[in-house]
Amino acid sequence: MQHLVEEDGFGLVELLAAMAVLTIALLALAAGYDEAFLSLHRASQKTVAAQLADSQMELYRTLPYDSIGLDATAASNAAADATYDDDPILAGDWVTDPVTGVQTQLPSGTVNDVTLSGCGAAANCQPIQTVTGTDSRSYRIETFVRDRLNNPGTRWYERVVTVIVQDAGSAGDPEILRLTSAFDRTVDD
């Protein structure tokens, strides 16, 4: 014959064990919410950066090839900005095409930016800008314009524009987005 044991409810040990399990589950949920919030914040920031970069690149898409460049004075001043001047995109040795005499740049060496005298203060002329995004945050836009001889046999030239959007309020490596587009022309004999 079995004896039935009457249970009136949870004991203290069971109650403590249930509270420990519940606490661990709630902490895991809280950590998940924190990660989700950070992920949404980064996605929002990347979306705004993409809009800013595309808007800057659109300025160059509307210009003729010879008008794509940075203001000479502004580019010279940007060389004093360590963040701008140290970007590896500017590295390259100047070489002269033996047929046309046009100078282009190889992957390592000196600073190269295509500059235009008197380009002015327009957004497409400025190598460094600080703008406010649609999220009311400050963003730093760096623009680099360089020439590249794409194929020496055909003398096909490209003007390469790179736009980098950074979080203006962050230290260290604040780069959010980098967008590059090439504009080409063929030089006639």
PDB file of C-alpha atoms in Angstrom:
ATOM      1  CA  MET A   1       0.000   0.000   0.000  1.00  0.00           C
ATOM      2  CA  GLN A   2       1.304   3.436  -0.941  1.00  0.00           C
ATOM      3  CA  HIS A   3       1.271   6.336   1.378  1.00  0.00           C
ATOM      4  CA  LEU A   4       0.106   9.581  -0.072  1.00  0.00           C
ATOM      5  CA  VAL A   5       2.004  12.621   1.045  1.00  0.00           C
ATOM      6  CA  GLU A   6       0.072  15.817   1.186  1.00  0.00           C
ATOM      7  CA  GLU A   7       1.790  18.872  -0.357  1.00  0.00           C
ATOM      8  CA  ASP A   8       0.468  22.251   0.645  1.00  0.00           C
ATOM      9  CA  GLY A   9       2.611  24.266  -1.761  1.00  0.00           C
ATOM     10  CA  PHE A  10       6.167  25.213  -2.587  1.00  0.00           C
ATOM     11  CA  GLY A  11       8.807  25.013   0.046  1.00  0.00           C
ATOM     12  CA  LEU A  12      11.441  27.651   0.552  1.00  0.00           C
ATOM     13  CA  VAL A  13      14.067  25.739  -1.467  1.00  0.00           C
ATOM     14  CA  GLU A  14      11.770  25.343  -4.448  1.00  0.00           C
ATOM     15  CA  LEU A  15      10.810  29.011  -4.287  1.00  0.00           C
ATOM     16  CA  LEU A  16      14.475  30.111  -4.300  1.00  0.00           C
ATOM     17  CA  ALA A  17      15.259  27.782  -7.214  1.00  0.00           C
ATOM     18  CA  ALA A  18      12.319  29.153  -9.242  1.00  0.00           C
ATOM     19  CA  MET A  19      13.397  32.750  -8.514  1.00  0.00           C
ATOM     20  CA  ALA A  20      16.974  31.980  -9.627  1.00  0.00           C
ATOM     21  CA  VAL A  21      15.772  30.482 -12.918  1.00  0.00           C
ATOM     22  CA  LEU A  22      13.432  33.422 -13.492  1.00  0.00           C
ATOM     23  CA  THR A  23      16.224  35.926 -12.739  1.00  0.00           C
ATOM     24  CA  ILE A  24      18.581  34.269 -15.235  1.00  0.00           C
ATOM     25  CA  ALA A  25      15.870  34.269 -17.899  1.00  0.00           C
ATOM     26  CA  LEU A  26      15.092  37.970 -17.310  1.00  0.00           C
ATOM     27  CA  LEU A  27      18.800  38.904 -17.470  1.00  0.00           C
ATOM     28  CA  ALA A  28      19.129  37.070 -20.795  1.00  0.00           C
ATOM     29  CA  LEU A  29      16.116  38.966 -22.128  1.00  0.00           C
ATOM     30  CA  ALA A  30      17.531  42.289 -20.931  1.00  0.00           C
ATOM     31  CA  ALA A  31      20.853  41.569 -22.684  1.00  0.00           C
ATOM     32  CA  GLY A  32      18.945  40.754 -25.860  1.00  0.00           C
ATOM     33  CA  TYR A  33      17.063  44.055 -25.709  1.00  0.00           C
ATOM     34  CA  ASP A  34      20.336  45.934 -25.250  1.00  0.00           C
ATOM     35  CA  GLU A  35      21.867  44.241 -28.305  1.00  0.00           C
ATOM     36  CA  ALA A  36      18.706  44.865 -30.316  1.00  0.00           C
ATOM     37  CA  PHE A  37      18.770  48.561 -29.382  1.00  0.00           C
ATOM     38  CA  LEU A  38      22.436  48.889 -30.415  1.00  0.00           C
ATOM     39  CA  SER A  39      21.758  47.046 -33.656  1.00  0.00           C
ATOM     40  CA  LEU A  40      18.834  49.342 -34.507  1.00  0.00           C
ATOM     41  CA  HIS A  41      20.939  52.396 -33.669  1.00  0.00           C
ATOM     42  CA  ARG A  42      23.776  51.223 -35.967  1.00  0.00           C
ATOM     43  CA  ALA A  43      21.321  50.418 -38.761  1.00  0.00           C
ATOM     44  CA  SER A  44      19.710  53.844 -38.440  1.00  0.00           C
ATOM     45  CA  GLN A  45      23.102  55.544 -38.478  1.00  0.00           C
ATOM     46  CA  LYS A  46      24.176  53.547 -41.562  1.00  0.00           C
ATOM     47  CA  THR A  47      20.955  54.494 -43.355  1.00  0.00           C
ATOM     48  CA  VAL A  48      21.517  58.204 -42.702  1.00  0.00           C
ATOM     49  CA  ALA A  49      25.187  57.866 -43.737  1.00  0.00           C
ATOM     50  CA  ALA A  50      24.130  56.171 -46.987  1.00  0.00           C
ATOM     51  CA  GLN A  51      21.703  59.017 -47.733  1.00  0.00           C
ATOM     52  CA  LEU A  52      24.414  61.615 -47.079  1.00  0.00           C
ATOM     53  CA  ALA A  53      27.027  59.788 -49.168  1.00  0.00           C
ATOM     54  CA  ASP A  54      24.617  59.269 -52.051  1.00  0.00           C
ATOM     55  CA  SER A  55      23.577  62.911 -51.919  1.00  0.00           C
ATOM     56  CA  GLN A  56      27.233  63.997 -52.072  1.00  0.00           C
ATOM     57  CA  MET A  57      27.975  61.591 -54.936  1.00  0.00           C
ATOM     58  CA  GLU A  58      24.917  62.845 -56.829  1.00  0.00           C
ATOM     59  CA  LEU A  59      26.534  66.291 -56.946  1.00  0.00           C
ATOM     60  CA  TYR A  60      29.375  64.811 -59.031  1.00  0.00           C
ATOM     61  CA  ARG A  61      27.071  62.791 -61.278  1.00  0.00           C
ATOM     62  CA  THR A  62      25.531  66.023 -62.553  1.00  0.00           C
ATOM     63  CA  LEU A  63      28.891  67.601 -63.477  1.00  0.00           C
ATOM     64  CA  PRO A  64      30.923  67.293 -66.669  1.00  0.00           C
ATOM     65  CA  TYR A  65      34.144  65.274 -66.277  1.00  0.00           C
ATOM     66  CA  ASP A  66      36.435  68.337 -66.235  1.00  0.00           C
ATOM     67  CA  SER A  67      34.375  69.963 -63.462  1.00  0.00           C
ATOM     68  CA  ILE A  68      34.774  67.056 -61.044  1.00  0.00           C
ATOM     69  CA  GLY A  69      37.333  68.087 -58.451  1.00  0.00           C
ATOM     70  CA  LEU A  70      37.917  69.837 -55.155  1.00  0.00           C
ATOM     71  CA  ASP A  71      38.634  73.489 -54.509  1.00  0.00           C
ATOM     72  CA  ALA A  72      42.430  73.935 -54.607  1.00  0.00           C
ATOM     73  CA  THR A  73      42.542  76.129 -51.485  1.00  0.00           C
ATOM     74  CA  ALA A  74      40.198  73.870 -49.504  1.00  0.00           C
ATOM     75  CA  ALA A  75      42.188  70.761 -50.512  1.00  0.00           C
ATOM     76  CA  SER A  76      45.403  72.461 -49.440  1.00  0.00           C
ATOM     77  CA  ASN A  77      43.842  73.317 -46.073  1.00  0.00           C
ATOM     78  CA  ALA A  78      42.537  69.749 -45.734  1.00  0.00           C
ATOM     79  CA  ALA A  79      46.125  68.482 -45.936  1.00  0.00           C
ATOM     80  CA  ALA A  80      46.612  69.949 -42.448  1.00  0.00           C
ATOM     81  CA  ASP A  81      43.760  67.783 -41.113  1.00  0.00           C
ATOM     82  CA  ALA A  82      45.393  64.594 -39.832  1.00  0.00           C
ATOM     83  CA  THR A  83      42.292  62.428 -40.322  1.00  0.00           C
ATOM     84  CA  TYR A  84      41.891  63.494 -43.951  1.00  0.00           C
ATOM     85  CA  ASP A  85      45.575  63.567 -44.851  1.00  0.00           C
ATOM     86  CA  ASP A  86      46.338  60.148 -43.335  1.00  0.00           C
ATOM     87  CA  ASP A  87      43.682  58.261 -45.288  1.00  0.00           C
ATOM     88  CA  PRO A  88      45.437  55.639 -47.450  1.00  0.00           C
ATOM     89  CA  ILE A  89      43.248  56.609 -50.381  1.00  0.00           C
ATOM     90  CA  LEU A  90      45.552  59.580 -50.968  1.00  0.00           C
ATOM     91  CA  ALA A  91      48.722  57.520 -51.298  1.00  0.00           C
ATOM     92  CA  GLY A  92      50.343  57.228 -54.727  1.00  0.00           C
ATOM     93  CA  ASP A  93      53.319  58.223 -56.901  1.00  0.00           C
ATOM     94  CA  TRP A  94      52.721  60.589 -59.803  1.00  0.00           C
ATOM     95  CA  VAL A  95      53.561  59.192 -63.238  1.00  0.00           C
ATOM     96  CA  THR A  96      53.332  60.890 -66.624  1.00  0.00           C
ATOM     97  CA  ASP A  97      51.792  59.106 -69.597  1.00  0.00           C
ATOM     98  CA  PRO A  98      54.537  59.099 -72.288  1.00  0.00           C
ATOM     99  CA  VAL A  99      52.027  59.607 -75.113  1.00  0.00           C
ATOM    100  CA  THR A 100      49.719  62.306 -73.726  1.00  0.00           C
ATOM    101  CA  GLY A 101      51.881  63.824 -70.999  1.00  0.00           C
ATOM    102  CA  VAL A 102      48.951  63.473 -68.574  1.00  0.00           C
ATOM    103  CA  GLN A 103      49.920  62.793 -64.965  1.00  0.00           C
ATOM    104  CA  THR A 104      48.267  59.939 -63.105  1.00  0.00           C
ATOM    105  CA  GLN A 105      48.946  58.189 -59.853  1.00  0.00           C
ATOM    106  CA  LEU A 106      50.157  54.752 -58.835  1.00  0.00           C
ATOM    107  CA  PRO A 107      49.076  52.967 -55.636  1.00  0.00           C
ATOM    108  CA  SER A 108      51.827  54.271 -53.323  1.00  0.00           C
ATOM    109  CA  GLY A 109      53.665  57.533 -52.748  1.00  0.00           C
ATOM    110  CA  THR A 110      52.471  61.107 -52.555  1.00  0.00           C
ATOM    111  CA  VAL A 111      49.138  62.783 -51.878  1.00  0.00           C
ATOM    112  CA  ASN A 112      46.827  63.083 -54.859  1.00  0.00           C
ATOM    113  CA  ASP A 113      43.592  65.035 -55.083  1.00  0.00           C
ATOM    114  CA  VAL A 114      42.197  66.523 -58.292  1.00  0.00           C
ATOM    115  CA  THR A 115      41.820  70.236 -57.607  1.00  0.00           C
ATOM    116  CA  LEU A 116      40.126  73.054 -59.461  1.00  0.00           C
ATOM    117  CA  SER A 117      41.117  76.667 -58.994  1.00  0.00           C
ATOM    118  CA  GLY A 118      38.203  78.779 -57.817  1.00  0.00           C
ATOM    119  CA  CYS A 119      35.813  75.861 -57.390  1.00  0.00           C
ATOM    120  CA  GLY A 120      34.407  77.716 -54.410  1.00  0.00           C
ATOM    121  CA  ALA A 121      32.450  76.794 -51.311  1.00  0.00           C
ATOM    122  CA  ALA A 122      29.875  74.519 -52.966  1.00  0.00           C
ATOM    123  CA  ALA A 123      29.440  71.099 -51.351  1.00  0.00           C
ATOM    124  CA  ASN A 124      31.009  69.340 -54.356  1.00  0.00           C
ATOM    125  CA  CYS A 125      34.163  71.464 -53.933  1.00  0.00           C
ATOM    126  CA  GLN A 126      34.804  70.831 -50.247  1.00  0.00           C
ATOM    127  CA  PRO A 127      37.022  67.930 -49.139  1.00  0.00           C
ATOM    128  CA  ILE A 128      35.726  68.087 -45.539  1.00  0.00           C
ATOM    129  CA  GLN A 129      32.229  69.014 -44.381  1.00  0.00           C
ATOM    130  CA  THR A 130      30.283  68.602 -41.166  1.00  0.00           C
ATOM    131  CA  VAL A 131      26.559  68.199 -41.771  1.00  0.00           C
ATOM    132  CA  THR A 132      23.502  67.325 -39.726  1.00  0.00           C
ATOM    133  CA  GLY A 133      21.693  64.161 -40.762  1.00  0.00           C
ATOM    134  CA  THR A 134      17.964  63.514 -40.745  1.00  0.00           C
ATOM    135  CA  ASP A 135      18.452  62.010 -37.286  1.00  0.00           C
ATOM    136  CA  SER A 136      19.747  65.398 -35.982  1.00  0.00           C
ATOM    137  CA  ARG A 137      23.240  63.950 -35.431  1.00  0.00           C
ATOM    138  CA  SER A 138      26.465  65.460 -36.766  1.00  0.00           C
ATOM    139  CA  TYR A 139      28.308  63.644 -39.547  1.00  0.00           C
ATOM    140  CA  ARG A 140      31.674  64.407 -41.101  1.00  0.00           C
ATOM    141  CA  ILE A 141      31.835  63.917 -44.854  1.00  0.00           C
ATOM    142  CA  GLU A 142      35.262  63.524 -46.434  1.00  0.00           C
ATOM    143  CA  THR A 143      35.505  63.579 -50.225  1.00  0.00           C
ATOM    144  CA  PHE A 144      38.506  62.413 -52.243  1.00  0.00           C
ATOM    145  CA  VAL A 145      38.850  62.958 -55.999  1.00  0.00           C
ATOM    146  CA  ARG A 146      41.715  61.343 -57.875  1.00  0.00           C
ATOM    147  CA  ASP A 147      42.607  60.460 -61.449  1.00  0.00           C
ATOM    148  CA  ARG A 148      43.531  56.971 -62.533  1.00  0.00           C
ATOM    149  CA  LEU A 149      44.763  55.699 -65.893  1.00  0.00           C
ATOM    150  CA  ASN A 150      42.621  52.568 -66.093  1.00  0.00           C
ATOM    151  CA  ASN A 151      44.190  50.956 -69.150  1.00  0.00           C
ATOM    152  CA  PRO A 152      47.453  52.396 -70.548  1.00  0.00           C
ATOM    153  CA  GLY A 153      46.940  50.583 -73.887  1.00  0.00           C
ATOM    154  CA  THR A 154      43.661  52.390 -74.619  1.00  0.00           C
ATOM    155  CA  ARG A 155      44.433  55.554 -72.642  1.00  0.00           C
ATOM    156  CA  TRP A 156      41.130  55.236 -70.789  1.00  0.00           C
ATOM    157  CA  TYR A 157      41.060  57.624 -67.842  1.00  0.00           C
ATOM    158  CA  GLU A 158      38.851  57.543 -64.794  1.00  0.00           C
ATOM    159  CA  ARG A 159      38.193  60.208 -62.223  1.00  0.00           C
ATOM    160  CA  VAL A 160      37.502  58.325 -59.006  1.00  0.00           C
ATOM    161  CA  VAL A 161      35.397  59.997 -56.311  1.00  0.00           C
ATOM    162  CA  THR A 162      35.293  58.473 -52.834  1.00  0.00           C
ATOM    163  CA  VAL A 163      32.961  59.784 -50.130  1.00  0.00           C
ATOM    164  CA  ILE A 164      33.517  58.720 -46.529  1.00  0.00           C
ATOM    165  CA  VAL A 165      30.879  59.429 -43.893  1.00  0.00           C
ATOM    166  CA  GLN A 166      31.993  59.418 -40.272  1.00  0.00           C
ATOM    167  CA  ASP A 167      30.270  59.915 -36.940  1.00  0.00           C
ATOM    168  CA  ALA A 168      31.439  63.404 -35.985  1.00  0.00           C
ATOM    169  CA  GLY A 169      30.794  62.687 -32.311  1.00  0.00           C
ATOM    170  CA  SER A 170      32.961  59.539 -32.087  1.00  0.00           C
ATOM    171  CA  ALA A 171      36.649  59.202 -31.397  1.00  0.00           C
ATOM    172  CA  GLY A 172      38.880  56.480 -32.798  1.00  0.00           C
ATOM    173  CA  ASP A 173      37.607  54.968 -36.055  1.00  0.00           C
ATOM    174  CA  PRO A 174      34.261  56.693 -36.598  1.00  0.00           C
ATOM    175  CA  GLU A 175      33.865  55.606 -40.252  1.00  0.00           C
ATOM    176  CA  ILE A 176      30.312  54.521 -40.947  1.00  0.00           C
ATOM    177  CA  LEU A 177      30.238  54.264 -44.724  1.00  0.00           C
ATOM    178  CA  ARG A 178      32.543  54.551 -47.757  1.00  0.00           C
ATOM    179  CA  LEU A 179      31.131  55.039 -51.264  1.00  0.00           C
ATOM    180  CA  THR A 180      33.252  55.124 -54.437  1.00  0.00           C
ATOM    181  CA  SER A 181      32.247  55.913 -57.997  1.00  0.00           C
ATOM    182  CA  ALA A 182      34.342  56.272 -61.165  1.00  0.00           C
ATOM    183  CA  PHE A 183      33.707  58.753 -63.946  1.00  0.00           C
ATOM    184  CA  ASP A 184      35.519  58.057 -67.198  1.00  0.00           C
ATOM    185  CA  ARG A 185      36.490  59.607 -70.463  1.00  0.00           C
ATOM    186  CA  THR A 186      38.584  58.495 -73.393  1.00  0.00           C
ATOM    187  CA  VAL A 187      41.321  60.858 -74.542  1.00  0.00           C
ATOM    188  CA  ASP A 188      41.393  61.268 -78.328  1.00  0.00           C
ATOM    189  CA  ASP A 189      44.679  61.206 -80.262  1.00  0.00           C
TER     190      ASP A 189
END
